[in-house]
Each structure stands twice: as C-alpha cells, then as structure tokens.
Amino acid sequence: MGIPSTPHPTQGLVVIQPLKHQRCSACRRGPLSLLVLENGVPRCLSCADLGHLVLLPRGDTALTRRSREESALSAVVVRFNRRKGRYERQGVLVEEAALARAEERCLADAEVRRRRRARDARRRGVEDERFAAAFTAEILRLFPGCPAERARAIGAHASVRGSGRVGRSAAGRALSEGAVISAVVAGVRHVDTPYDQLLMSGVPRYEARRRIAPAVEGVLRAWQGPGRRERGRAEGGAGALGYGP
C-alpha cells in the first residue's frame, strides 16, 4: 500500500513526520524531520512559517489541551503507520511561550490536587482512628477480660482501610456482633495458638482450625464476663457464637 500524499483530514494545520528522507522544495534544506505538504510538495517548517513552534509529544492530554488553548498558532504532528495504513498523531507544535504558560497551569493544578489528596488523607486518617476506636470499644464490651492492648491491636488490624478484612466489611462497619467476634477469633487464632505453624507445616486450613479450636475457645471464655459465658452456654456453646472452626 502506498503512502497517501496527504494525511486524513483533520481540524487545523497538519505537520508530517516523514518516513523517508525528504528536502524542502523551496530552500532545499534536508533531510527534514518535520514537513508541511503544500500543493503536494514538501516544505520545511521555516518556509511554511511554522519554524518558531516547538514540538510537544503526545502523552499528556491536559498539557496538550492547554498548550493549544494558549497558543495563537498550533499544528498537529502525524506519522504514517504502514502496518495500520493510516496516519497517527505524534504530538502538537505550539508556541514556546504558550507551552510554558500551559505547564504553569498544569503545575498549579497538580499542587491543588496534592493539597486535596493531603486533606483527604488526613480526613480518612481521622475517620479510621475513630472507627478503630469504636471497634476496639465493641471488642471490650463483648470481651471485658481482653487486655486493652490486645483489643486495640485486634481493632486496628481488622479495620485497616482497603484490607478486605472483616472490620471493613459491611457488617464490620456496622459493628455487628458477629463481625467483631470473627475479628477477635482471628486475632486469637494467629497469636495465641500454633495455627500459623500448622499451616507452615502443611496441615490443611480446616484441619488446622479444628485442632486449635479448643485453645481459641479457652482464650475467649477467659476474656468473657460471667454473664456472657452463661449466655454462650444457653445459645449452644462456643460454636454458636462463632468460636469454633
């Protein structure tokens, strides 16, 4: 397939990155890295009155848009893709001062975005601290014998934003009793039993949980108040409250 003599129609001026060495038909300068086709013959940018423009490669959409807005004169730069059989955009030519103004606008926006991200991060940090504190308080309500430091550690671990842990589930965010108990069970399982060692030795997960279930139940029973222990027995024991495997 031959290369079309002119690019596909587009709005505004079009400048070509040639695939072959070409010289300007007016001043004979060459080979040209960029050229303009006038009446089917190549012209260098200087002869086409575009020599004062600078190339902004494609890739930054915001900078390209703003550069063209700031520039009184601009041109689209294209190159022919033989495999696809079409011209493809490579960037734009704009006035150097316009590019500088556009870069300043983008930097200003980047600073605004940075400050917004910092504010959002601080806001999320405060929200996360409050949620972890509420989760910890609920742990201590359900398990008043749990050491405060352990309750804080379990609450902080379960409520990490984006972790996918039980504290960030819908039930966890609602501080449902089942979600809080599940978080405590997981904490006990990993800290107070040989669960991790069993997994590392190749014991299947469900078998490992079955083996350490009595130890988990023992810790949770010790952390419960007398009233809650009696309630657990009435409701069917540890398994009914989610302590079991």
mmCIF file with all atom_site columns, C-alpha atoms in Angstrom, residues 13 44-55 71-74 93-99:
data_model
loop_
_atom_site.group_PDB
_atom_site.id
_atom_site.type_symbol
_atom_site.label_atom_id
_atom_site.label_alt_id
_atom_site.label_comp_id
_atom_site.label_asym_id
_atom_site.label_entity_id
_atom_site.label_seq_id
_atom_site.pdbx_PDB_ins_code
_atom_site.Cartn_x
_atom_site.Cartn_y
_atom_site.Cartn_z
_atom_site.occupancy
_atom_site.B_iso_or_equiv
_atom_site.pdbx_formal_charge
_atom_site.auth_seq_id
_atom_site.auth_comp_id
_atom_site.auth_asym_id
_atom_site.auth_atom_id
_atom_site.pdbx_PDB_model_num
ATOM 1  C CA . LEU A 1 13 ? -2.779 22.688 10.424 1.00 0.00 ? 13 LEU A CA 1
ATOM 2  C CA . CYS A 1 44 ? 10.230 22.824 5.863  1.00 0.00 ? 44 CYS A CA 1
ATOM 3  C CA . LEU A 1 45 ? 8.689  24.473 8.887  1.00 0.00 ? 45 LEU A CA 1
ATOM 4  C CA . SER A 1 46 ? 10.611 27.686 8.350  1.00 0.00 ? 46 SER A CA 1
ATOM 5  C CA . CYS A 1 47 ? 9.370  28.061 4.794  1.00 0.00 ? 47 CYS A CA 1
ATOM 6  C CA . ALA A 1 48 ? 5.849  27.210 5.991  1.00 0.00 ? 48 ALA A CA 1
ATOM 7  C CA . ASP A 1 49 ? 6.083  29.968 8.664  1.00 0.00 ? 49 ASP A CA 1
ATOM 8  C CA . LEU A 1 50 ? 5.947  27.392 11.477 1.00 0.00 ? 50 LEU A CA 1
ATOM 9  C CA . GLY A 1 51 ? 9.619  27.385 12.413 1.00 0.00 ? 51 GLY A CA 1
ATOM 10 C CA . HIS A 1 52 ? 9.048  29.225 15.683 1.00 0.00 ? 52 HIS A CA 1
ATOM 11 C CA . LEU A 1 53 ? 6.848  26.459 17.084 1.00 0.00 ? 53 LEU A CA 1
ATOM 12 C CA . VAL A 1 54 ? 8.101  23.738 19.435 1.00 0.00 ? 54 VAL A CA 1
ATOM 13 C CA . LEU A 1 55 ? 7.087  20.074 19.497 1.00 0.00 ? 55 LEU A CA 1
ATOM 14 C CA . SER A 1 71 ? -1.082 29.165 21.522 1.00 0.00 ? 71 SER A CA 1
ATOM 15 C CA . ALA A 1 72 ? -2.325 31.504 18.788 1.00 0.00 ? 72 ALA A CA 1
ATOM 16 C CA . LEU A 1 73 ? -0.831 29.133 16.198 1.00 0.00 ? 73 LEU A CA 1
ATOM 17 C CA . SER A 1 74 ? -0.575 25.374 16.513 1.00 0.00 ? 74 SER A CA 1
ATOM 18 C CA . LEU A 1 93 ? 3.505  22.107 17.581 1.00 0.00 ? 93 LEU A CA 1
ATOM 19 C CA . VAL A 1 94 ? 2.796  25.142 19.753 1.00 0.00 ? 94 VAL A CA 1
ATOM 20 C CA . GLU A 1 95 ? 4.371  28.459 20.618 1.00 0.00 ? 95 GLU A CA 1
ATOM 21 C CA . GLU A 1 96 ? 7.116  28.115 23.217 1.00 0.00 ? 96 GLU A CA 1
ATOM 22 C CA . ALA A 1 97 ? 5.613  30.787 25.474 1.00 0.00 ? 97 ALA A CA 1
ATOM 23 C CA . ALA A 1 98 ? 2.223  29.066 25.235 1.00 0.00 ? 98 ALA A CA 1
ATOM 24 C CA . LEU A 1 99 ? 3.789  25.779 26.307 1.00 0.00 ? 99 LEU A CA 1
#
